[in-house]
């Protein structure tokens, strides 16, 4: 059974780690998930949680996952946006937890945009 | 919405948008009274009386761009489909509380769903808001107070993925424990 004492131990471990995540870091890649009513209804919550879990698992210190309101294309929800420093923003649509994990491994880690999930692919 | 916990997430986001810095989320599962009740209370900007009257009327929605209606009316119709209700009390400048009742064993009641994911989602997205999550099942209680959590964490941010992943497990276990029948 988990207790808050365990949380204290995790905190102490993390405090000693160098390079804790900082949102203001110019090296940071930001992943943003649309979490308005339309996004939530379409399945944004498990997408967000898959992203957070994967970033934690892979210990990606320069990646943050944030939430935003309506991105304005409700029929394409769940939508995520990836903003890497010095790169153009990439918008992924109709996300699932599985696709989101692929975005982490392909795009975030290996630097290859997953074109098949972008809005451009949908409109072709 | 497939789960009640998704409505909760959506309604808590209203409180966030209203500028609250303290949000209470209370879930009460009472099988003896055949009642599932949900209370979301905030100290945000509130609504005036005229607005409040129109906001609970699902036909007053001005939105035409979405097939998904507004959050409050969606939640209201989900509750009413079970014979339950949604009511809102609000005072401009003071805050708002949304009170929802579902008939527990009604066939059209959605499952409560994954409250651990809903709670950690709102916690991780809102580092400067305090949340008080209280969940009871037939009198047994689970309580999560972010004020207490943040005191433990000190300057380690709650929104760090490692912390969030731990919190999901912590809440999931806590809810499992209170849900076990004696
Ligand atoms: N907790 C709250 N505090 C203040 N205003 C609120 C609150 N909840 C809802 N409102 C007001 O009611 C409106 C309708 O809410 P909702 O049905 O969730 O739709 P939406 O959030 O998409 O506008 C909001 O836009 C807001 O003006
Ligand atoms: Mg809303």
mmCIF file of C-alpha atoms and ligand atoms in Angstrom:
data_model
loop_
_atom_site.group_PDB
_atom_site.id
_atom_site.type_symbol
_atom_site.label_atom_id
_atom_site.label_comp_id
_atom_site.label_asym_id
_atom_site.label_seq_id
_atom_site.Cartn_x
_atom_site.Cartn_y
_atom_site.Cartn_z
ATOM 1 C CA UNK A 1 0.000 0.000 0.000
ATOM 2 C CA UNK A 2 1.370 3.371 -1.031
ATOM 3 C CA UNK A 3 1.809 6.023 1.596
ATOM 4 C CA UNK A 4 2.823 9.662 1.570
ATOM 5 C CA UNK A 5 6.136 8.591 3.116
ATOM 6 C CA UNK A 6 6.916 6.995 -0.222
ATOM 7 C CA UNK A 7 6.293 10.340 -1.926
ATOM 8 C CA UNK A 8 8.801 11.943 0.397
ATOM 9 C CA UNK A 9 11.399 9.381 -0.676
ATOM 10 C CA UNK A 10 10.711 10.085 -4.365
ATOM 11 C CA UNK A 11 11.070 13.783 -3.718
ATOM 12 C CA UNK A 12 14.426 13.311 -2.029
ATOM 13 C CA UNK A 13 15.629 11.217 -4.927
ATOM 14 C CA UNK A 14 14.475 13.811 -7.461
ATOM 15 C CA UNK A 15 15.985 16.712 -5.583
ATOM 16 C CA UNK A 16 19.389 15.157 -6.057
ATOM 17 C CA UNK A 17 18.916 14.775 -9.794
ATOM 18 C CA UNK A 18 20.492 17.398 -11.962
ATOM 19 C CA UNK A 19 18.491 18.835 -14.802
ATOM 20 C CA UNK A 20 15.043 18.824 -13.328
ATOM 21 C CA UNK A 21 12.417 19.921 -15.833
ATOM 22 C CA UNK A 22 12.024 23.623 -16.264
ATOM 23 C CA UNK A 23 9.333 25.074 -18.430
ATOM 24 C CA UNK A 24 11.236 28.277 -19.173
ATOM 25 C CA UNK A 25 14.232 26.418 -20.557
ATOM 26 C CA UNK A 26 14.916 27.395 -24.176
ATOM 27 C CA UNK A 27 15.942 23.800 -24.901
ATOM 28 C CA UNK A 28 12.560 22.511 -23.860
ATOM 29 C CA UNK A 29 10.217 20.770 -26.263
ATOM 30 C CA UNK A 30 6.639 21.494 -25.329
ATOM 31 C CA UNK A 31 3.815 19.071 -26.029
ATOM 32 C CA UNK A 32 0.387 20.616 -25.646
ATOM 33 C CA UNK A 33 -2.883 18.673 -25.435
ATOM 34 C CA UNK A 34 -6.278 20.272 -26.137
ATOM 35 C CA UNK A 35 -8.428 19.622 -23.064
ATOM 36 C CA UNK A 36 -11.651 21.548 -23.674
ATOM 37 C CA UNK A 37 -15.022 19.764 -23.599
ATOM 38 C CA UNK A 38 -14.608 18.626 -27.205
ATOM 39 C CA UNK A 39 -11.131 17.222 -26.551
ATOM 40 C CA UNK A 40 -12.149 15.467 -23.344
ATOM 41 C CA UNK A 41 -15.202 13.899 -25.014
ATOM 42 C CA UNK A 42 -13.046 12.648 -27.888
ATOM 43 C CA UNK A 43 -10.503 10.966 -25.609
ATOM 44 C CA UNK A 44 -7.867 13.592 -24.728
ATOM 45 C CA UNK A 45 -7.443 12.485 -21.118
ATOM 46 C CA UNK A 46 -5.894 9.054 -21.824
ATOM 47 C CA UNK A 47 -3.745 10.683 -24.529
ATOM 48 C CA UNK A 48 -2.429 13.231 -22.045
ATOM 49 C CA UNK A 49 -1.762 10.572 -19.458
ATOM 50 C CA UNK A 50 0.034 8.323 -21.937
ATOM 51 C CA UNK A 51 2.290 11.245 -22.856
ATOM 52 C CA UNK A 52 3.071 12.081 -19.235
ATOM 53 C CA UNK A 53 3.764 8.446 -18.433
ATOM 54 C CA UNK A 54 6.041 7.976 -21.443
ATOM 55 C CA UNK A 55 7.990 11.176 -20.756
ATOM 56 C CA UNK A 56 8.489 9.988 -17.183
ATOM 57 C CA UNK A 57 9.428 6.462 -18.207
ATOM 58 C CA UNK A 58 12.023 7.642 -20.696
ATOM 59 C CA UNK A 59 13.201 10.324 -18.310
ATOM 60 C CA UNK A 60 13.045 13.016 -20.990
ATOM 61 C CA UNK A 61 14.271 15.977 -18.982
ATOM 62 C CA UNK A 62 13.756 18.545 -21.749
ATOM 63 C CA UNK A 63 10.176 17.700 -22.558
ATOM 64 C CA UNK A 64 7.121 19.169 -20.884
ATOM 65 C CA UNK A 65 3.518 18.123 -21.364
ATOM 66 C CA UNK A 66 0.930 20.851 -20.897
ATOM 67 C CA UNK A 67 -2.814 21.295 -21.316
ATOM 68 C CA UNK A 68 -4.686 23.920 -23.236
ATOM 69 C CA UNK A 69 -8.280 24.767 -24.079
ATOM 70 C CA UNK A 70 -9.970 24.352 -27.420
ATOM 71 C CA UNK A 71 -7.509 24.336 -30.311
ATOM 72 C CA UNK A 72 -10.396 25.218 -32.633
ATOM 73 C CA UNK A 73 -10.746 22.099 -34.782
ATOM 74 C CA UNK A 74 -13.148 20.048 -32.711
ATOM 75 C CA UNK A 75 -13.776 17.353 -35.306
ATOM 76 C CA UNK A 76 -10.069 16.459 -35.290
ATOM 77 C CA UNK A 77 -9.813 15.994 -31.516
ATOM 78 C CA UNK A 78 -7.917 14.699 -29.630
ATOM 79 C CA UNK A 79 -5.279 17.122 -30.887
ATOM 80 C CA UNK A 80 -1.717 17.577 -29.675
ATOM 81 C CA UNK A 81 0.845 20.151 -30.716
ATOM 82 C CA UNK A 82 4.585 19.671 -30.545
ATOM 83 C CA UNK A 83 6.740 22.753 -30.226
ATOM 84 C CA UNK A 84 10.437 22.013 -30.421
ATOM 85 C CA UNK A 85 12.963 24.831 -30.075
ATOM 86 C CA UNK A 86 13.854 26.302 -33.464
ATOM 87 C CA UNK A 87 11.317 24.133 -35.310
ATOM 88 C CA UNK A 88 7.910 24.821 -36.721
ATOM 89 C CA UNK A 89 4.955 23.678 -34.645
ATOM 90 C CA UNK A 90 3.584 20.251 -35.617
ATOM 91 C CA UNK A 91 -0.107 19.516 -35.074
ATOM 92 C CA UNK A 92 -1.203 15.909 -34.641
ATOM 93 C CA UNK A 93 -4.870 15.029 -34.880
ATOM 94 C CA UNK A 94 -7.198 12.183 -33.863
ATOM 95 C CA UNK A 95 -4.699 10.984 -31.306
ATOM 96 C CA UNK A 96 -4.916 7.801 -29.285
ATOM 97 C CA UNK A 97 -2.598 6.750 -26.441
ATOM 98 C CA UNK A 98 -0.806 4.396 -28.872
ATOM 99 C CA UNK A 99 -0.266 7.110 -31.496
ATOM 100 C CA UNK A 100 0.863 9.523 -28.787
ATOM 101 C CA UNK A 101 3.523 7.088 -27.596
ATOM 102 C CA UNK A 102 4.705 6.759 -31.186
ATOM 103 C CA UNK A 103 4.984 10.555 -31.426
ATOM 104 C CA UNK A 104 7.278 10.448 -28.383
ATOM 105 C CA UNK A 105 9.510 7.693 -29.726
ATOM 106 C CA UNK A 106 9.636 8.889 -33.353
ATOM 107 C CA UNK A 107 9.283 12.649 -33.229
ATOM 108 C CA UNK A 108 10.504 13.665 -29.788
ATOM 109 C CA UNK A 109 13.291 11.107 -29.372
ATOM 110 C CA UNK A 110 14.367 10.460 -32.971
ATOM 111 C CA UNK A 111 13.415 13.797 -34.515
ATOM 112 C CA UNK A 112 11.263 12.302 -37.279
ATOM 113 C CA UNK A 113 7.856 13.940 -37.639
ATOM 114 C CA UNK A 114 5.050 11.352 -37.807
ATOM 115 C CA UNK A 115 3.532 12.693 -41.014
ATOM 116 C CA UNK A 116 0.761 10.113 -41.075
ATOM 117 C CA UNK A 117 -0.816 11.657 -37.959
ATOM 118 C CA UNK A 118 -0.597 15.299 -38.991
ATOM 119 C CA UNK A 119 -3.437 17.447 -40.182
ATOM 120 C CA UNK A 120 -1.817 17.573 -43.607
ATOM 121 C CA UNK A 121 -2.189 13.808 -44.022
ATOM 122 C CA UNK A 122 -5.911 14.073 -43.211
ATOM 123 C CA UNK A 123 -6.577 16.687 -45.873
ATOM 124 C CA UNK A 124 -4.926 14.830 -48.722
ATOM 125 C CA UNK B 1 -18.931 11.478 -22.382
ATOM 126 C CA UNK B 2 -18.223 7.819 -21.734
ATOM 127 C CA UNK B 3 -17.482 8.233 -18.047
ATOM 128 C CA UNK B 4 -18.721 10.502 -15.279
ATOM 129 C CA UNK B 5 -15.103 11.198 -14.364
ATOM 130 C CA UNK B 6 -14.709 12.915 -17.756
ATOM 131 C CA UNK B 7 -17.597 15.253 -16.943
ATOM 132 C CA UNK B 8 -15.887 15.970 -13.625
ATOM 133 C CA UNK B 9 -12.674 16.873 -15.446
ATOM 134 C CA UNK B 10 -14.577 19.206 -17.758
ATOM 135 C CA UNK B 11 -16.485 20.916 -14.943
ATOM 136 C CA UNK B 12 -13.329 21.357 -12.864
ATOM 137 C CA UNK B 13 -11.806 23.087 -15.890
ATOM 138 C CA UNK B 14 -14.643 25.638 -15.651
ATOM 139 C CA UNK B 15 -13.495 26.413 -12.111
ATOM 140 C CA UNK B 16 -9.937 26.755 -13.361
ATOM 141 C CA UNK B 17 -11.090 29.176 -16.065
ATOM 142 C CA UNK B 18 -12.998 31.121 -13.419
ATOM 143 C CA UNK B 19 -9.682 31.898 -11.739
ATOM 144 C CA UNK B 20 -10.192 29.795 -8.613
ATOM 145 C CA UNK B 21 -7.206 28.978 -6.428
ATOM 146 C CA UNK B 22 -9.063 26.484 -4.277
ATOM 147 C CA UNK B 23 -11.224 23.768 -5.795
ATOM 148 C CA UNK B 24 -13.058 21.060 -3.908
ATOM 149 C CA UNK B 25 -14.081 17.826 -5.597
ATOM 150 C CA UNK B 26 -16.320 15.571 -3.545
ATOM 151 C CA UNK B 27 -17.635 12.242 -4.769
ATOM 152 C CA UNK B 28 -20.032 10.299 -2.628
ATOM 153 C CA UNK B 29 -21.137 6.780 -3.532
ATOM 154 C CA UNK B 30 -23.958 5.740 -1.273
ATOM 155 C CA UNK B 31 -25.461 2.440 -2.307
ATOM 156 C CA UNK B 32 -27.896 2.375 0.575
ATOM 157 C CA UNK B 33 -29.449 5.651 -0.589
ATOM 158 C CA UNK B 34 -28.944 4.506 -4.199
ATOM 159 C CA UNK B 35 -27.156 7.765 -4.856
ATOM 160 C CA UNK B 36 -23.980 8.931 -6.506
ATOM 161 C CA UNK B 37 -23.396 12.579 -5.761
ATOM 162 C CA UNK B 38 -20.715 14.897 -7.046
ATOM 163 C CA UNK B 39 -19.874 18.349 -5.733
ATOM 164 C CA UNK B 40 -17.420 20.693 -7.391
ATOM 165 C CA UNK B 41 -16.838 23.874 -5.449
ATOM 166 C CA UNK B 42 -14.569 26.778 -6.263
ATOM 167 C CA UNK B 43 -13.669 30.279 -5.111
ATOM 168 C CA UNK B 44 -13.480 31.661 -8.642
ATOM 169 C CA UNK B 45 -15.235 34.639 -10.225
ATOM 170 C CA UNK B 46 -18.755 33.254 -9.927
ATOM 171 C CA UNK B 47 -21.757 34.136 -12.088
ATOM 172 C CA UNK B 48 -24.525 36.651 -11.683
ATOM 173 C CA UNK B 49 -28.110 35.521 -11.310
ATOM 174 C CA UNK B 50 -29.245 36.182 -14.858
ATOM 175 C CA UNK B 51 -26.332 34.279 -16.343
ATOM 176 C CA UNK B 52 -26.770 31.433 -13.896
ATOM 177 C CA UNK B 53 -30.384 30.974 -14.988
ATOM 178 C CA UNK B 54 -29.448 30.628 -18.620
ATOM 179 C CA UNK B 55 -26.394 28.466 -18.103
ATOM 180 C CA UNK B 56 -28.372 25.480 -16.825
ATOM 181 C CA UNK B 57 -30.758 25.608 -19.761
ATOM 182 C CA UNK B 58 -29.343 23.316 -22.434
ATOM 183 C CA UNK B 59 -31.375 25.039 -25.132
ATOM 184 C CA UNK B 60 -29.760 28.358 -24.389
ATOM 185 C CA UNK B 61 -26.467 27.227 -25.805
ATOM 186 C CA UNK B 62 -25.177 29.634 -28.407
ATOM 187 C CA UNK B 63 -22.613 27.196 -29.666
ATOM 188 C CA UNK B 64 -23.154 26.045 -33.248
ATOM 189 C CA UNK B 65 -19.613 25.014 -34.112
ATOM 190 C CA UNK B 66 -19.566 21.868 -32.010
ATOM 191 C CA UNK B 67 -21.556 18.714 -32.076
ATOM 192 C CA UNK B 68 -20.674 18.392 -28.402
ATOM 193 C CA UNK B 69 -22.858 20.756 -26.383
ATOM 194 C CA UNK B 70 -21.618 22.842 -23.502
ATOM 195 C CA UNK B 71 -20.137 21.065 -20.553
ATOM 196 C CA UNK B 72 -22.742 21.908 -17.935
ATOM 197 C CA UNK B 73 -25.752 20.983 -20.045
ATOM 198 C CA UNK B 74 -24.097 17.704 -21.070
ATOM 199 C CA UNK B 75 -23.513 16.811 -17.430
ATOM 200 C CA UNK B 76 -27.050 17.864 -16.552
ATOM 201 C CA UNK B 77 -28.661 15.655 -19.178
ATOM 202 C CA UNK B 78 -26.485 12.695 -18.146
ATOM 203 C CA UNK B 79 -27.703 13.075 -14.550
ATOM 204 C CA UNK B 80 -31.325 13.619 -15.544
ATOM 205 C CA UNK B 81 -31.276 10.510 -17.739
ATOM 206 C CA UNK B 82 -30.969 8.504 -14.505
ATOM 207 C CA UNK B 83 -33.624 10.463 -12.634
ATOM 208 C CA UNK B 84 -30.963 12.637 -11.011
ATOM 209 C CA UNK B 85 -30.269 16.343 -11.226
ATOM 210 C CA UNK B 86 -27.683 19.083 -11.568
ATOM 211 C CA UNK B 87 -27.901 22.348 -9.686
ATOM 212 C CA UNK B 88 -25.561 25.285 -9.448
ATOM 213 C CA UNK B 89 -25.132 27.839 -6.722
ATOM 214 C CA UNK B 90 -22.993 30.799 -7.570
ATOM 215 C CA UNK B 91 -22.242 34.255 -6.338
ATOM 216 C CA UNK B 92 -20.449 36.864 -8.390
ATOM 217 C CA UNK B 93 -17.024 37.476 -6.944
ATOM 218 C CA UNK B 94 -17.321 34.648 -4.398
ATOM 219 C CA UNK B 95 -17.399 31.355 -6.222
ATOM 220 C CA UNK B 96 -19.492 28.555 -7.576
ATOM 221 C CA UNK B 97 -20.594 25.126 -6.555
ATOM 222 C CA UNK B 98 -22.025 22.509 -8.858
ATOM 223 C CA UNK B 99 -24.029 19.745 -7.254
ATOM 224 C CA UNK B 100 -24.926 16.656 -9.277
ATOM 225 C CA UNK B 101 -26.935 13.606 -8.282
ATOM 226 C CA UNK B 102 -27.144 10.348 -10.165
ATOM 227 C CA UNK B 103 -29.431 7.430 -9.331
ATOM 228 C CA UNK B 104 -26.795 4.856 -8.527
ATOM 229 C CA UNK B 105 -28.262 1.685 -9.972
ATOM 230 C CA UNK B 106 -30.015 3.250 -12.972
ATOM 231 C CA UNK B 107 -29.273 1.404 -16.188
ATOM 232 C CA UNK B 108 -28.424 4.632 -18.012
ATOM 233 C CA UNK B 109 -25.892 5.789 -15.432
ATOM 234 C CA UNK B 110 -22.444 5.923 -16.987
ATOM 235 C CA UNK B 111 -19.665 4.299 -14.979
ATOM 236 C CA UNK B 112 -17.850 6.692 -12.694
ATOM 237 C CA UNK B 113 -14.685 5.793 -14.574
ATOM 238 C CA UNK B 114 -11.103 6.611 -13.788
ATOM 239 C CA UNK B 115 -11.121 9.286 -11.097
ATOM 240 C CA UNK B 116 -7.382 8.846 -10.518
ATOM 241 C CA UNK B 117 -6.703 10.023 -14.073
ATOM 242 C CA UNK B 118 -9.111 12.921 -13.760
ATOM 243 C CA UNK B 119 -7.598 14.120 -10.491
ATOM 244 C CA UNK B 120 -3.993 13.851 -11.645
ATOM 245 C CA UNK B 121 -4.888 15.581 -14.910
ATOM 246 C CA UNK B 122 -6.237 18.635 -13.116
ATOM 247 C CA UNK B 123 -3.403 18.602 -10.589
ATOM 248 C CA UNK B 124 -0.665 18.450 -13.193
ATOM 249 C CA UNK B 125 -2.201 21.208 -15.310
ATOM 250 C CA UNK B 126 -2.642 23.666 -12.463
ATOM 251 C CA UNK B 127 0.404 24.089 -10.269
ATOM 252 C CA UNK B 128 -0.930 27.169 -8.498
ATOM 253 C CA UNK B 129 -4.350 25.817 -7.538
ATOM 254 C CA UNK B 130 -5.040 23.833 -4.390
ATOM 255 C CA UNK B 131 -7.365 20.882 -4.736
ATOM 256 C CA UNK B 132 -9.205 19.011 -2.065
ATOM 257 C CA UNK B 133 -10.463 15.659 -3.317
ATOM 258 C CA UNK B 134 -12.742 13.728 -1.044
ATOM 259 C CA UNK B 135 -14.262 10.432 -2.131
ATOM 260 C CA UNK B 136 -16.483 8.253 0.014
ATOM 261 C CA UNK B 137 -17.924 4.843 -0.723
ATOM 262 C CA UNK B 138 -20.597 3.769 1.760
ATOM 263 C CA UNK B 139 -18.999 5.829 4.487
ATOM 264 C CA UNK B 140 -15.384 4.862 3.839
ATOM 265 C CA UNK B 141 -13.285 7.839 2.832
ATOM 266 C CA UNK B 142 -10.282 8.648 0.669
ATOM 267 C CA UNK B 143 -8.857 12.141 0.939
ATOM 268 C CA UNK B 144 -6.244 13.945 -1.112
ATOM 269 C CA UNK B 145 -5.200 17.452 -0.186
ATOM 270 C CA UNK B 146 -2.710 19.066 -2.535
ATOM 271 C CA UNK B 147 -1.704 21.498 0.198
ATOM 272 C CA UNK B 148 -0.376 18.543 2.168
ATOM 273 C CA UNK B 149 1.213 16.989 -0.955
ATOM 274 C CA UNK B 150 2.987 20.214 -1.837
ATOM 275 C CA UNK B 151 4.307 20.547 1.683
ATOM 276 C CA UNK B 152 5.944 17.156 1.296
ATOM 277 C CA UNK B 153 7.295 18.016 -2.153
ATOM 278 C CA UNK B 154 8.823 21.349 -1.197
ATOM 279 C CA UNK B 155 10.377 22.830 -4.319
ATOM 280 C CA UNK B 156 9.916 19.674 -6.388
ATOM 281 C CA UNK B 157 7.000 20.402 -8.695
ATOM 282 C CA UNK B 158 3.915 18.256 -8.447
ATOM 283 C CA UNK B 159 3.558 18.278 -12.238
ATOM 284 C CA UNK B 160 6.776 16.293 -12.762
ATOM 285 C CA UNK B 161 5.878 13.092 -14.632
ATOM 286 C CA UNK B 162 7.459 10.905 -11.947
ATOM 287 C CA UNK B 163 5.220 12.473 -9.304
ATOM 288 C CA UNK B 164 2.103 12.299 -11.474
ATOM 289 C CA UNK B 165 2.654 8.614 -12.260
ATOM 290 C CA UNK B 166 3.051 7.914 -8.540
ATOM 291 C CA UNK B 167 -0.086 9.890 -7.714
ATOM 292 C CA UNK B 168 -2.150 7.911 -10.253
ATOM 293 C CA UNK B 169 -1.170 4.696 -8.459
ATOM 294 C CA UNK B 170 -1.665 6.231 -5.021
ATOM 295 C CA UNK B 171 -5.207 7.400 -5.819
ATOM 296 C CA UNK B 172 -6.085 4.170 -7.655
ATOM 297 C CA UNK B 173 -5.030 2.099 -4.641
ATOM 298 C CA UNK B 174 -6.807 4.391 -2.214
ATOM 299 C CA UNK B 175 -10.052 4.131 -4.185
ATOM 300 C CA UNK B 176 -9.742 0.367 -4.464
ATOM 301 C CA UNK B 177 -9.386 0.141 -0.723
ATOM 302 C CA UNK B 178 -12.525 2.139 0.077
ATOM 303 C CA UNK B 179 -14.475 0.261 -2.626
ATOM 304 C CA UNK B 180 -13.850 -3.160 -1.134
ATOM 305 C CA UNK B 181 -16.924 -4.360 0.620
ATOM 306 C CA UNK B 182 -16.344 -5.104 4.270
HETATM 307 N N1 LIG C 1 -17.255 27.450 -11.969
HETATM 308 C C1 LIG C 1 -17.610 28.480 -12.743
HETATM 309 N N2 LIG C 1 -17.347 29.757 -12.355
HETATM 310 C C2 LIG C 1 -17.704 30.800 -13.142
HETATM 311 N N3 LIG C 1 -18.340 30.693 -14.319
HETATM 312 C C3 LIG C 1 -18.637 29.458 -14.765
HETATM 313 C C4 LIG C 1 -18.301 28.290 -14.005
HETATM 314 N N4 LIG C 1 -18.721 27.201 -14.679
HETATM 315 C C5 LIG C 1 -19.295 27.675 -15.804
HETATM 316 N N5 LIG C 1 -19.242 29.019 -15.879
HETATM 317 C C6 LIG C 1 -19.759 29.869 -16.960
HETATM 318 O O1 LIG C 1 -20.706 29.118 -17.676
HETATM 319 C C7 LIG C 1 -20.331 29.000 -19.053
HETATM 320 C C8 LIG C 1 -20.768 27.664 -19.597
HETATM 321 O O2 LIG C 1 -19.992 26.603 -19.068
HETATM 322 P P1 LIG C 1 -19.955 25.230 -19.816
HETATM 323 O O3 LIG C 1 -21.320 24.687 -19.913
HETATM 324 O O4 LIG C 1 -18.940 24.358 -19.162
HETATM 325 O O5 LIG C 1 -19.470 25.591 -21.292
HETATM 326 P P2 LIG C 1 -18.057 26.220 -21.758
HETATM 327 O O6 LIG C 1 -17.073 25.995 -20.638
HETATM 328 O O7 LIG C 1 -17.705 25.450 -22.982
HETATM 329 O O8 LIG C 1 -18.322 27.683 -22.037
HETATM 330 C C9 LIG C 1 -18.833 29.236 -19.060
HETATM 331 O O9 LIG C 1 -18.398 29.725 -20.290
HETATM 332 C C10 LIG C 1 -18.688 30.237 -17.945
HETATM 333 O O10 LIG C 1 -18.964 31.536 -18.400
HETATM 334 MG MG1 LIG C 2 -16.806 24.117 -19.674
#
